[in-house]
Amino acid sequence: MPTIVVDVMPKAELLDPQGKAVSGAFSRLGVDEFTSVRIGKRFELTVDGEVTDDILAAAQRIADEILSNSVIEDVVGIEVVE
Amino acid sequence: MPTIVVDVMPKAELLDPQGKAVSGAFSRLGVDEFTSVRIGKRFELTVDGEVTDDILAAAQRIADEILSNSVIEDVVGIEVVE
């Protein structure tokens, strides 16, 4: 069944305390390959049947209105995965 | 700067209460396009400089050991985004 993947990340200009915590853990564990970490959400919406333009439009709408908080988050990607 | 994106999802055989809650909200709001919702995490690791095979290997290692809990989660994707 096709799946629509919606990616939501904290806005770039905001602090991401969860990401900062992981970044701090990296330092303590001696992982120095990565300069920063940000943590967002990945939603997998299962569609029963074909993904039509209407369903994609619905996904875009709920991504903006329900799955993300536009004050602090951006929807960074919506893609169809088979 | 290049970014390595690590996607982590709850294992398919496990309940995902967060996803179930969103799915329930969809029903109440009259959204009927999607049969199920699962919610995972998306990590963006920033790399200073080029992404070498060593850095990718390090990303794979920390994805398995630090960013995911292999008892309840799967690493479903590691990809480099410019």
Coordinates of N, CA, C and O in Angstrom, one line a residue:
Chain A
M1 N 0.9 -1.2 0.0 CA 0.0 0.0 0.0 C 0.9 1.2 0.0 O 1.9 1.3 0.7
P2 N 0.5 2.3 -0.8 CA 1.3 3.5 -0.8 C 1.3 4.2 0.5 O 0.3 4.1 1.2
T3 N 2.4 4.9 0.8 CA 2.5 5.6 2.0 C 3.0 7.0 1.7 O 3.8 7.2 0.8
I4 N 2.4 8.0 2.3 CA 2.8 9.4 2.2 C 3.6 9.7 3.4 O 3.2 9.6 4.5
V5 N 4.9 10.1 3.1 CA 5.8 10.5 4.2 C 5.8 12.0 4.4 O 6.1 12.7 3.4
V6 N 5.5 12.5 5.6 CA 5.5 13.9 5.9 C 6.6 14.2 6.9 O 6.7 13.6 8.0
D7 N 7.6 15.1 6.5 CA 8.7 15.4 7.5 C 8.5 16.8 8.0 O 8.2 17.7 7.3
V8 N 8.6 16.9 9.4 CA 8.4 18.1 10.1 C 9.6 18.4 10.9 O 10.0 17.5 11.7
M9 N 10.2 19.6 10.8 CA 11.4 19.9 11.6 C 11.1 21.2 12.3 O 10.3 22.1 11.9
P10 N 11.8 21.4 13.5 CA 11.7 22.7 14.2 C 12.3 23.8 13.3 O 13.2 23.5 12.5
K11 N 11.7 25.0 13.3 CA 12.2 26.1 12.5 C 13.7 26.3 12.8 O 14.1 26.2 13.9
A12 N 14.4 26.7 11.7 CA 15.9 26.9 11.8 C 16.3 27.9 12.8 O 17.3 27.8 13.5
E13 N 15.4 29.0 13.0 CA 15.8 30.0 13.9 C 15.5 29.7 15.3 O 15.8 30.5 16.2
L14 N 14.9 28.6 15.6 CA 14.6 28.2 17.0 C 15.6 27.3 17.6 O 16.2 26.5 16.9
L15 N 15.8 27.4 18.9 CA 16.6 26.4 19.6 C 15.9 25.0 19.5 O 14.7 25.0 19.5
D16 N 16.6 24.0 19.5 CA 16.1 22.6 19.5 C 16.7 21.9 20.6 O 17.7 21.3 20.5
P17 N 16.1 22.0 21.8 CA 16.7 21.5 23.0 C 17.0 19.9 23.0 O 18.1 19.5 23.4
Q18 N 16.1 19.2 22.3 CA 16.3 17.8 22.1 C 17.6 17.5 21.3 O 18.4 16.7 21.6
G19 N 17.7 18.3 20.2 CA 18.9 18.1 19.3 C 20.2 18.5 20.1 O 21.2 17.9 20.0
K20 N 20.1 19.6 20.9 CA 21.2 20.1 21.6 C 21.7 19.0 22.6 O 22.8 18.8 22.9
A21 N 20.7 18.3 23.2 CA 21.0 17.2 24.2 C 21.7 16.1 23.5 O 22.7 15.6 24.0
V22 N 21.3 15.7 22.3 CA 22.0 14.6 21.6 C 23.4 15.1 21.2 O 24.3 14.3 21.3
S23 N 23.5 16.3 20.8 CA 24.8 16.9 20.4 C 25.7 16.9 21.6 O 26.9 16.5 21.4
G24 N 25.2 17.2 22.8 CA 26.0 17.1 24.0 C 26.5 15.7 24.3 O 27.6 15.4 24.7
A25 N 25.5 14.7 24.1 CA 25.9 13.3 24.3 C 27.0 12.9 23.3 O 27.9 12.2 23.7
F26 N 26.9 13.4 22.1 CA 28.0 13.1 21.1 C 29.4 13.5 21.6 O 30.3 12.7 21.6
S27 N 29.4 14.8 22.1 CA 30.7 15.3 22.7 C 31.2 14.4 23.8 O 32.4 13.9 23.8
R28 N 30.3 14.0 24.7 CA 30.8 13.2 25.8 C 31.2 11.8 25.4 O 32.1 11.2 26.0
L29 N 30.6 11.3 24.3 CA 30.9 10.0 23.8 C 32.1 10.0 22.8 O 32.4 8.9 22.3
G30 N 32.6 11.1 22.5 CA 33.8 11.2 21.6 C 33.4 11.1 20.2 O 34.2 10.9 19.3
V31 N 32.1 11.4 19.8 CA 31.7 11.4 18.4 C 31.9 12.9 18.0 O 31.2 13.8 18.5
D32 N 32.8 13.1 17.1 CA 33.1 14.5 16.7 C 32.9 14.7 15.2 O 33.3 15.7 14.6
E33 N 32.2 13.8 14.5 CA 32.0 13.9 13.1 C 30.9 15.0 12.7 O 30.9 15.4 11.6
F34 N 30.0 15.3 13.7 CA 28.9 16.1 13.3 C 28.8 17.4 14.1 O 29.0 17.4 15.3
T35 N 28.6 18.5 13.4 CA 28.7 19.8 14.1 C 27.4 20.2 14.8 O 27.4 20.9 15.8
S36 N 26.3 19.7 14.3 CA 25.0 19.9 15.0 C 24.0 18.9 14.7 O 24.1 18.1 13.7
V37 N 23.0 18.8 15.6 CA 21.9 17.8 15.4 C 20.6 18.5 15.6 O 20.5 19.3 16.6
R38 N 19.7 18.3 14.7 CA 18.3 18.8 14.9 C 17.4 17.6 14.8 O 17.6 16.7 14.0
I39 N 16.3 17.6 15.6 CA 15.4 16.4 15.6 C 14.0 16.9 15.3 O 13.5 17.8 15.9
G40 N 13.4 16.2 14.3 CA 12.1 16.5 13.9 C 11.2 15.2 13.9 O 11.6 14.2 14.5
K41 N 10.1 15.3 13.2 CA 9.2 14.1 13.2 C 9.0 13.7 11.8 O 9.1 14.4 10.8
R42 N 8.8 12.4 11.7 CA 8.5 11.7 10.4 C 7.1 11.0 10.5 O 7.0 10.1 11.4
F43 N 6.1 11.4 9.7 CA 4.8 10.8 9.8 C 4.7 9.9 8.5 O 5.0 10.4 7.4
E44 N 4.2 8.7 8.7 CA 3.9 7.8 7.6 C 2.4 7.6 7.6 O 1.8 7.1 8.5
L45 N 1.8 8.2 6.5 CA 0.3 8.1 6.3 C 0.0 7.0 5.3 O 0.5 7.1 4.1
T46 N -0.7 6.0 5.7 CA -1.0 4.9 4.7 C -2.3 5.2 3.9 O -3.3 5.6 4.5
V47 N -2.2 5.0 2.6 CA -3.3 5.3 1.8 C -3.8 3.9 1.2 O -3.0 3.1 0.8
D48 N -5.1 3.7 1.3 CA -5.7 2.5 0.8 C -6.1 2.8 -0.7 O -7.1 3.4 -1.0
G49 N -5.3 2.3 -1.6 CA -5.6 2.5 -3.0 C -4.6 3.5 -3.6 O -3.5 3.7 -3.1
E50 N -5.0 4.1 -4.7 CA -4.0 5.0 -5.4 C -3.9 6.4 -4.8 O -4.8 6.8 -4.2
V51 N -2.7 7.0 -4.9 CA -2.5 8.3 -4.4 C -2.9 9.3 -5.5 O -2.1 9.5 -6.4
T52 N -4.1 9.9 -5.4 CA -4.5 10.9 -6.4 C -4.1 12.3 -6.0 O -3.6 12.5 -4.9
D53 N -4.3 13.2 -6.9 CA -3.9 14.6 -6.6 C -4.8 15.1 -5.4 O -4.3 15.9 -4.5
D54 N -6.0 14.7 -5.3 CA -6.9 15.1 -4.1 C -6.3 14.6 -2.8 O -6.3 15.3 -1.8
I55 N -5.8 13.3 -2.8 CA -5.2 12.8 -1.6 C -3.9 13.5 -1.2 O -3.7 13.8 -0.1
L56 N -3.1 13.8 -2.2 CA -1.9 14.6 -2.0 C -2.2 16.0 -1.4 O -1.6 16.5 -0.5
A57 N -3.3 16.6 -2.0 CA -3.7 17.9 -1.5 C -4.2 17.8 0.0 O -3.9 18.7 0.8
A58 N -4.9 16.7 0.3 CA -5.4 16.5 1.7 C -4.2 16.3 2.6 O -4.1 16.8 3.7
A59 N -3.1 15.6 2.1 CA -1.9 15.4 2.9 C -1.3 16.7 3.2 O -0.8 17.0 4.3
Q60 N -1.2 17.5 2.2 CA -0.5 18.9 2.4 C -1.3 19.7 3.4 O -0.7 20.3 4.3
R61 N -2.6 19.6 3.3 CA -3.5 20.4 4.2 C -3.3 19.9 5.7 O -3.1 20.7 6.6
I62 N -3.4 18.6 5.9 CA -3.3 18.1 7.3 C -1.8 18.3 7.8 O -1.6 18.5 9.0
A63 N -0.9 18.2 6.9 CA 0.5 18.4 7.3 C 0.7 19.8 7.9 O 1.3 20.1 8.9
D64 N 0.0 20.8 7.2 CA 0.1 22.2 7.6 C -0.7 22.5 8.9 O -0.3 23.2 9.7
E65 N -1.9 21.8 8.9 CA -2.9 22.2 9.9 C -2.9 21.3 11.2 O -3.2 21.8 12.3
I66 N -2.6 20.1 11.0 CA -2.7 19.1 12.1 C -1.4 18.6 12.5 O -1.1 18.5 13.7
L67 N -0.5 18.2 11.6 CA 0.7 17.5 11.9 C 1.8 18.4 12.4 O 2.8 18.0 13.0
S68 N 1.7 19.7 12.0 CA 2.8 20.6 12.4 C 2.2 21.8 13.1 O 1.1 22.1 12.9
N69 N 3.0 22.4 13.9 CA 2.7 23.7 14.6 C 3.4 24.8 13.9 O 4.7 24.9 14.1
S70 N 2.7 25.6 13.1 CA 3.5 26.5 12.2 C 4.2 27.6 12.9 O 5.0 28.3 12.4
V71 N 3.9 27.7 14.2 CA 4.6 28.7 15.0 C 6.1 28.3 15.2 O 7.0 29.1 15.2
I72 N 6.3 27.0 15.4 CA 7.6 26.5 15.8 C 8.2 25.5 14.8 O 9.3 25.1 14.9
E73 N 7.4 25.0 13.9 CA 7.8 23.9 13.0 C 7.6 24.3 11.5 O 6.7 25.0 11.2
D74 N 8.4 23.6 10.6 CA 8.2 23.7 9.2 C 7.9 22.3 8.6 O 8.6 21.4 9.1
V75 N 7.0 22.2 7.7 CA 6.9 21.0 6.9 C 8.0 21.0 5.9 O 8.0 21.8 5.0
V76 N 9.0 20.1 6.0 CA 10.1 20.2 5.1 C 10.0 19.2 3.9 O 10.8 19.2 3.0
G77 N 9.0 18.3 4.0 CA 8.9 17.4 2.8 C 7.6 16.5 2.9 O 7.2 16.1 4.0
I78 N 7.0 16.3 1.7 CA 5.9 15.4 1.6 C 6.2 14.6 0.4 O 6.3 15.1 -0.7
E79 N 6.3 13.3 0.5 CA 6.6 12.5 -0.6 C 5.9 11.1 -0.6 O 5.6 10.6 0.5
V80 N 5.6 10.6 -1.7 CA 4.9 9.3 -1.8 C 5.9 8.2 -1.9 O 6.9 8.3 -2.7
V81 N 5.8 7.2 -1.0 CA 6.7 6.0 -1.1 C 5.8 4.8 -1.3 O 4.7 4.7 -0.7
E82 N 6.2 3.9 -2.2 CA 5.3 2.8 -2.5 C 5.4 1.7 -1.4 O 6.5 1.5 -0.8
Chain B
M1 N 26.2 23.5 3.9 CA 26.9 22.3 4.6 C 26.1 21.1 4.4 O 24.8 21.1 4.5
P2 N 26.7 20.0 4.1 CA 26.0 18.7 3.9 C 25.3 18.3 5.2 O 25.9 18.5 6.3
T3 N 24.2 17.6 5.0 CA 23.4 17.1 6.2 C 23.2 15.6 5.9 O 22.8 15.2 4.8
I4 N 23.3 14.8 7.0 CA 22.9 13.4 6.9 C 21.6 13.3 7.6 O 21.5 13.7 8.8
V5 N 20.6 12.8 6.9 CA 19.3 12.6 7.5 C 19.1 11.1 7.9 O 19.3 10.2 7.1
V6 N 18.8 10.9 9.2 CA 18.6 9.6 9.7 C 17.1 9.5 10.1 O 16.6 10.3 10.9
D7 N 16.4 8.5 9.5 CA 15.0 8.3 9.8 C 14.8 7.1 10.7 O 15.3 6.0 10.4
V8 N 14.1 7.2 11.8 CA 13.9 6.2 12.8 C 12.3 6.0 12.9 O 11.7 7.0 13.2
M9 N 11.9 4.8 12.8 CA 10.4 4.5 13.0 C 10.2 3.4 14.0 O 11.0 2.5 14.2
P10 N 9.0 3.5 14.7 CA 8.7 2.3 15.6 C 8.6 1.1 14.7 O 8.2 1.1 13.6
K11 N 9.0 -0.1 15.3 CA 8.9 -1.3 14.6 C 7.5 -1.6 14.1 O 6.5 -1.3 14.9
A12 N 7.4 -2.2 12.9 CA 6.0 -2.5 12.4 C 5.1 -3.3 13.3 O 3.9 -3.1 13.3
E13 N 5.7 -4.2 14.0 CA 4.9 -5.1 14.8 C 4.5 -4.5 16.2 O 3.7 -5.2 16.9
L14 N 5.0 -3.3 16.4 CA 4.6 -2.7 17.7 C 3.5 -1.7 17.5 O 3.4 -1.1 16.5
L15 N 2.7 -1.5 18.6 CA 1.7 -0.5 18.6 C 2.4 0.9 18.6 O 3.5 1.0 19.2
D16 N 1.8 1.9 18.0 CA 2.4 3.2 18.0 C 1.3 4.1 18.6 O 0.5 4.7 17.8
P17 N 1.3 4.3 19.9 CA 0.1 5.0 20.5 C 0.0 6.5 20.0 O -1.1 7.0 19.8
Q18 N 1.2 7.1 19.7 CA 1.1 8.5 19.2 C 0.5 8.5 17.8 O -0.4 9.4 17.6
G19 N 0.8 7.5 17.0 CA 0.2 7.4 15.7 C -1.3 7.1 15.8 O -2.1 7.7 15.1
K20 N -1.6 6.2 16.7 CA -3.0 5.9 16.9 C -3.8 7.1 17.3 O -5.0 7.3 16.9
A21 N -3.2 8.0 18.2 CA -3.9 9.2 18.7 C -4.2 10.1 17.5 O -5.3 10.7 17.4
V22 N -3.2 10.3 16.6 CA -3.4 11.2 15.4 C -4.5 10.6 14.5 O -5.3 11.3 14.0
S23 N -4.4 9.2 14.4 CA -5.4 8.6 13.5 C -6.8 8.8 14.1 O -7.7 9.0 13.3
G24 N -6.9 8.7 15.4 CA -8.2 9.0 16.1 C -8.7 10.4 15.8 O -9.9 10.7 15.6
A25 N -7.7 11.4 15.9 CA -8.1 12.8 15.6 C -8.6 12.9 14.2 O -9.5 13.7 13.9
F26 N -7.9 12.2 13.2 CA -8.4 12.3 11.8 C -9.9 11.9 11.7 O -10.6 12.6 11.1
S27 N -10.2 10.8 12.4 CA -11.6 10.3 12.3 C -12.6 11.4 12.8 O -13.6 11.7 12.2
R28 N -12.2 11.9 14.0 CA -13.1 13.0 14.6 C -13.2 14.2 13.7 O -14.2 14.9 13.7
L29 N -12.1 14.5 13.0 CA -12.1 15.7 12.2 C -12.6 15.5 10.7 O -12.6 16.4 9.9
G30 N -13.0 14.2 10.5 CA -13.6 13.9 9.2 C -12.6 13.7 8.1 O -12.9 13.7 6.9
V31 N -11.3 13.5 8.5 CA -10.3 13.2 7.5 C -10.3 11.7 7.3 O -10.0 10.9 8.2
D32 N -10.7 11.2 6.1 CA -10.8 9.8 5.9 C -9.9 9.2 4.8 O -10.1 8.1 4.3
E33 N -9.0 10.1 4.3 CA -8.1 9.6 3.2 C -7.0 8.6 3.6 O -6.5 7.9 2.8
F34 N -6.7 8.6 4.9 CA -5.6 7.8 5.4 C -6.0 6.7 6.3 O -6.8 6.9 7.3
T35 N -5.5 5.4 6.0 CA -6.0 4.3 6.8 C -5.2 4.1 8.1 O -5.7 3.6 9.1
S36 N -3.9 4.6 8.1 CA -3.2 4.5 9.4 C -2.1 5.5 9.4 O -1.7 6.1 8.4
V37 N -1.6 5.8 10.6 CA -0.6 6.8 10.8 C 0.5 6.2 11.7 O 0.1 5.7 12.8
R38 N 1.7 6.4 11.4 CA 2.8 6.0 12.3 C 3.7 7.2 12.4 O 4.0 7.9 11.4
I39 N 4.3 7.4 13.6 CA 5.1 8.6 13.8 C 6.5 8.1 14.3 O 6.6 7.4 15.3
G40 N 7.5 8.6 13.6 CA 8.8 8.3 14.0 C 9.6 9.6 14.1 O 9.1 10.7 14.2
K41 N 11.0 9.5 14.1 CA 11.8 10.6 14.3 C 12.7 10.8 13.0 O 13.1 9.9 12.3
R42 N 13.0 12.1 12.8 CA 13.9 12.5 11.7 C 15.1 13.3 12.3 O 14.9 14.3 12.9
F43 N 16.3 12.8 12.2 CA 17.5 13.4 12.7 C 18.2 14.1 11.6 O 18.5 13.4 10.6
E44 N 18.6 15.3 11.7 CA 19.5 16.0 10.7 C 20.8 16.2 11.4 O 21.0 17.0 12.3
L45 N 21.9 15.5 10.9 CA 23.2 15.7 11.4 C 24.0 16.5 10.4 O 24.2 16.1 9.3
T46 N 24.5 17.7 10.9 CA 25.3 18.5 10.0 C 26.7 18.1 10.0 O 27.3 17.9 11.1
V47 N 27.3 18.1 8.8 CA 28.7 17.7 8.7 C 29.5 18.9 8.2 O 29.0 19.6 7.3
D48 N 30.6 19.2 8.8 CA 31.5 20.3 8.4 C 32.5 19.8 7.4 O 33.4 19.1 7.8
G49 N 32.3 20.0 6.1 CA 33.2 19.5 5.1 C 32.5 18.4 4.3 O 31.3 18.3 4.3
E50 N 33.3 17.6 3.7 CA 32.8 16.6 2.8 C 32.3 15.4 3.6 O 32.8 15.0 4.6
V51 N 31.3 14.7 3.0 CA 30.8 13.4 3.6 C 31.6 12.3 3.1 O 31.4 11.8 1.9
T52 N 32.5 11.8 3.8 CA 33.4 10.7 3.4 C 32.7 9.3 3.8 O 31.7 9.3 4.5
D53 N 33.3 8.2 3.3 CA 32.7 6.9 3.7 C 32.9 6.7 5.2 O 32.0 6.1 5.8
D54 N 34.0 7.2 5.8 CA 34.1 7.1 7.3 C 33.0 7.8 8.0 O 32.5 7.3 9.0
I55 N 32.7 9.0 7.5 CA 31.6 9.8 8.2 C 30.3 9.1 8.1 O 29.5 9.0 9.0
L56 N 30.0 8.5 6.9 CA 28.8 7.7 6.7 C 28.7 6.5 7.6 O 27.7 6.2 8.1
A57 N 29.9 5.9 7.7 CA 29.9 4.7 8.6 C 29.7 5.1 10.0 O 29.0 4.4 10.8
A58 N 30.2 6.3 10.4 CA 30.0 6.8 11.8 C 28.5 7.1 12.0 O 27.9 6.8 13.0
A59 N 27.9 7.7 10.9 CA 26.4 8.0 11.0 C 25.6 6.7 11.2 O 24.7 6.6 12.0
Q60 N 26.0 5.7 10.4 CA 25.3 4.4 10.5 C 25.4 3.8 12.0 O 24.5 3.3 12.6
R61 N 26.7 3.9 12.5 CA 26.9 3.4 13.8 C 26.1 4.1 14.9 O 25.4 3.5 15.7
I62 N 26.1 5.5 14.9 CA 25.4 6.2 15.9 C 23.9 6.1 15.7 O 23.1 6.1 16.6
A63 N 23.5 5.9 14.4 CA 22.0 5.7 14.2 C 21.6 4.4 14.9 O 20.5 4.4 15.5
D64 N 22.4 3.4 14.8 CA 22.0 2.1 15.4 C 22.2 2.1 16.9 O 21.4 1.5 17.6
E65 N 23.2 2.8 17.4 CA 23.6 2.7 18.8 C 23.0 3.8 19.7 O 22.8 3.6 20.9
I66 N 22.9 5.0 19.1 CA 22.5 6.1 20.0 C 21.2 6.7 19.6 O 20.3 7.0 20.5
L67 N 20.9 6.9 18.3 CA 19.7 7.6 17.9 C 18.5 6.7 17.9 O 17.4 7.2 17.9
S68 N 18.6 5.4 17.9 CA 17.5 4.5 17.9 C 17.6 3.5 19.0 O 18.7 3.2 19.5
N69 N 16.5 3.0 19.5 CA 16.4 1.9 20.5 C 16.0 0.7 19.7 O 14.8 0.5 19.3
S70 N 17.0 -0.2 19.5 CA 16.7 -1.4 18.6 C 15.7 -2.3 19.1 O 15.2 -3.2 18.3
V71 N 15.3 -2.2 20.3 CA 14.2 -3.1 20.9 C 12.9 -2.7 20.3 O 12.0 -3.5 20.0
I72 N 12.7 -1.4 20.1 CA 11.4 -0.9 19.6 C 11.4 -0.1 18.3 O 10.3 0.2 17.8
E73 N 12.6 0.2 17.8 CA 12.6 1.1 16.6 C 13.6 0.5 15.6 O 14.5 -0.3 15.9
D74 N 13.3 0.9 14.3 CA 14.2 0.5 13.2 C 14.7 1.8 12.6 O 14.0 2.8 12.5
V75 N 16.0 1.8 12.2 CA 16.5 2.8 11.3 C 16.1 2.5 9.9 O 16.4 1.5 9.3
V76 N 15.2 3.4 9.4 CA 14.6 3.1 8.0 C 15.3 3.8 6.9 O 15.0 3.6 5.7
G77 N 16.2 4.8 7.2 CA 16.9 5.5 6.2 C 18.0 6.3 6.6 O 17.9 6.9 7.7
I78 N 19.1 6.3 5.9 CA 20.2 7.2 6.1 C 20.6 7.8 4.8 O 21.0 7.1 3.9
E79 N 20.4 9.1 4.6 CA 20.8 9.7 3.3 C 21.4 11.0 3.4 O 21.2 11.7 4.4
V80 N 22.3 11.3 2.4 CA 23.0 12.6 2.5 C 22.2 13.6 1.7 O 21.8 13.4 0.6
V81 N 22.0 14.8 2.3 CA 21.3 15.9 1.6 C 22.2 17.1 1.6 O 22.9 17.4 2.6
E82 N 22.4 17.7 0.4 CA 23.3 18.9 0.4 C 22.7 20.1 1.0 O 21.5 20.3 0.9

